[in-house]
Amino acid sequence: ADPGNNNTYRPEDTQNFTLLLAEFRRQLDDYGAQTGKHYLLTIATGAGEDKYTKIEMANIHQYLDWINLMTYDYYGAWATTGPTNFHAQLYNTPNNPATGITNTYNGDHAVTGFLAAGCACEQASTGCAI
């Protein structure tokens, strides 16, 4: 379980997620061949390094049209550092009270990390808090 929010996570879930996306893509393509249309397959994923490293980024992009990086809601009531902090910062700041991996929660770190993990830049889209 993920101690931050009680989500169940098993090591095999990383590969199972890739297999799930491959099956979705296969079925959408089969249906698209019948209808003459292309059906989009996208994901919105957490932008914290402790989240996206559980995804086989170098493998999943071939099944997806877009990968939406949720570069917001980095902190909330679930956060061990408290319910408030920088909500959607673009860059880190020395004033960030977070420690450990959560000190890397910012848009720049997320985009750099996603690309380094194998996300195709033409498929990446950042979500912005407004």
Tab-separated table of C-alpha atoms in Angstrom:
chain	number	residue	atom	x	y	z
A	1	ALA	CA	0.000	0.000	0.000
A	2	ASP	CA	1.078	3.551	-0.659
A	3	PRO	CA	1.311	5.001	2.864
A	4	GLY	CA	0.346	8.462	1.646
A	5	ASN	CA	-3.152	7.595	0.533
A	6	ASN	CA	-3.756	3.896	1.196
A	7	ASN	CA	-3.737	2.924	-2.483
A	8	THR	CA	-2.824	-0.694	-3.034
A	9	TYR	CA	0.242	-1.068	-5.233
A	10	ARG	CA	1.897	-4.352	-6.143
A	11	PRO	CA	5.216	-4.584	-8.029
A	12	GLU	CA	3.511	-6.379	-10.934
A	13	ASP	CA	1.101	-3.445	-11.354
A	14	THR	CA	3.764	-1.524	-13.274
A	15	GLN	CA	3.853	-4.062	-16.096
A	16	ASN	CA	0.124	-4.798	-15.769
A	17	PHE	CA	-0.627	-1.126	-16.448
A	18	THR	CA	1.416	-1.299	-19.654
A	19	LEU	CA	-0.424	-4.470	-20.687
A	20	LEU	CA	-3.780	-2.832	-19.916
A	21	LEU	CA	-2.962	0.145	-22.132
A	22	ALA	CA	-1.797	-2.192	-24.908
A	23	GLU	CA	-5.113	-4.044	-24.755
A	24	PHE	CA	-7.117	-0.804	-24.741
A	25	ARG	CA	-5.145	0.385	-27.791
A	26	ARG	CA	-5.668	-2.935	-29.593
A	27	GLN	CA	-9.418	-2.866	-29.012
A	28	LEU	CA	-9.742	0.800	-29.969
A	29	ASP	CA	-7.769	0.176	-33.162
A	30	ASP	CA	-9.912	-2.864	-34.003
A	31	TYR	CA	-13.058	-0.821	-33.497
A	32	GLY	CA	-11.566	2.075	-35.445
A	33	ALA	CA	-10.906	-0.262	-38.379
A	34	GLN	CA	-14.644	-1.038	-38.409
A	35	THR	CA	-15.795	2.571	-38.136
A	36	GLY	CA	-13.041	4.291	-40.123
A	37	LYS	CA	-12.138	6.486	-37.130
A	38	HIS	CA	-9.163	6.860	-34.818
A	39	TYR	CA	-10.091	6.728	-31.156
A	40	LEU	CA	-7.877	8.598	-28.719
A	41	LEU	CA	-6.308	6.921	-25.733
A	42	THR	CA	-4.832	9.270	-23.144
A	43	ILE	CA	-3.827	9.166	-19.506
A	44	ALA	CA	-3.545	11.784	-16.795
A	45	THR	CA	-0.819	10.805	-14.375
A	46	GLY	CA	0.669	12.106	-11.185
A	47	ALA	CA	3.730	14.244	-11.783
A	48	GLY	CA	5.606	13.365	-8.610
A	49	GLU	CA	8.706	11.262	-9.171
A	50	ASP	CA	7.426	8.756	-6.624
A	51	LYS	CA	4.354	8.296	-8.865
A	52	TYR	CA	5.630	8.319	-12.443
A	53	THR	CA	8.547	5.982	-11.747
A	54	LYS	CA	5.951	3.252	-11.224
A	55	ILE	CA	4.975	3.593	-14.913
A	56	GLU	CA	6.936	2.090	-17.820
A	57	MET	CA	7.068	5.414	-19.627
A	58	ALA	CA	9.386	4.166	-22.369
A	59	ASN	CA	6.868	1.426	-23.201
A	60	ILE	CA	3.445	3.014	-22.736
A	61	HIS	CA	3.795	5.998	-25.065
A	62	GLN	CA	3.403	3.746	-28.118
A	63	TYR	CA	-0.190	3.027	-27.048
A	64	LEU	CA	-1.160	6.580	-26.162
A	65	ASP	CA	-2.057	9.718	-28.050
A	66	TRP	CA	-1.308	12.059	-25.127
A	67	ILE	CA	0.181	11.837	-21.675
A	68	ASN	CA	-1.177	14.541	-19.390
A	69	LEU	CA	1.151	15.398	-16.518
A	70	MET	CA	-0.858	16.578	-13.524
A	71	THR	CA	1.569	19.299	-12.445
A	72	TYR	CA	-0.804	20.541	-9.768
A	73	ASP	CA	-2.270	19.279	-6.506
A	74	TYR	CA	1.209	18.435	-5.330
A	75	TYR	CA	0.074	18.987	-1.761
A	76	GLY	CA	-3.198	18.642	0.095
A	77	ALA	CA	-4.760	17.134	3.203
A	78	TRP	CA	-3.025	13.825	2.420
A	79	ALA	CA	0.466	15.360	2.616
A	80	THR	CA	2.575	14.547	5.662
A	81	THR	CA	4.014	18.086	5.574
A	82	GLY	CA	0.539	19.489	6.099
A	83	PRO	CA	-2.398	20.382	3.901
A	84	THR	CA	-0.767	23.541	2.577
A	85	ASN	CA	2.352	24.076	0.544
A	86	PHE	CA	3.127	25.251	-2.972
A	87	HIS	CA	0.184	23.874	-4.937
A	88	ALA	CA	1.492	23.944	-8.515
A	89	GLN	CA	4.951	25.454	-8.585
A	90	LEU	CA	6.839	25.565	-11.857
A	91	TYR	CA	10.284	25.460	-10.210
A	92	ASN	CA	11.488	24.523	-6.752
A	93	THR	CA	12.257	27.258	-4.271
A	94	PRO	CA	14.488	27.388	-1.193
A	95	ASN	CA	11.345	28.338	0.739
A	96	ASN	CA	9.765	24.937	0.100
A	97	PRO	CA	9.249	23.333	3.526
A	98	ALA	CA	8.953	19.831	2.042
A	99	THR	CA	11.674	17.261	2.558
A	100	GLY	CA	12.647	14.086	0.755
A	101	ILE	CA	11.053	13.194	-2.551
A	102	THR	CA	8.243	15.719	-2.079
A	103	ASN	CA	10.835	18.498	-2.231
A	104	THR	CA	11.087	17.694	-5.956
A	105	TYR	CA	7.377	18.301	-6.605
A	106	ASN	CA	7.443	20.989	-9.297
A	107	GLY	CA	6.642	21.232	-12.982
A	108	ASP	CA	10.225	21.513	-14.172
A	109	HIS	CA	11.319	18.383	-12.319
A	110	ALA	CA	8.257	16.505	-13.598
A	111	VAL	CA	8.741	17.385	-17.272
A	112	THR	CA	12.474	16.672	-17.130
A	113	GLY	CA	11.828	13.365	-15.383
A	114	PHE	CA	9.068	12.274	-17.758
A	115	LEU	CA	11.246	12.953	-20.800
A	116	ALA	CA	14.232	11.176	-19.246
A	117	ALA	CA	11.987	8.180	-18.472
A	118	GLY	CA	11.060	7.859	-22.144
A	119	CYS	CA	7.949	9.996	-22.574
A	120	ALA	CA	7.797	11.325	-26.130
A	121	CYS	CA	7.837	15.137	-25.913
A	122	GLU	CA	5.234	15.490	-28.678
A	123	GLN	CA	2.805	13.502	-26.527
A	124	ALA	CA	3.394	15.303	-23.234
A	125	SER	CA	0.985	17.918	-21.965
A	126	THR	CA	1.221	19.673	-18.621
A	127	GLY	CA	-1.838	20.419	-16.588
A	128	CYS	CA	-1.889	23.857	-15.000
A	129	ALA	CA	-3.813	25.038	-11.989
A	130	ILE	CA	-5.922	28.113	-12.621
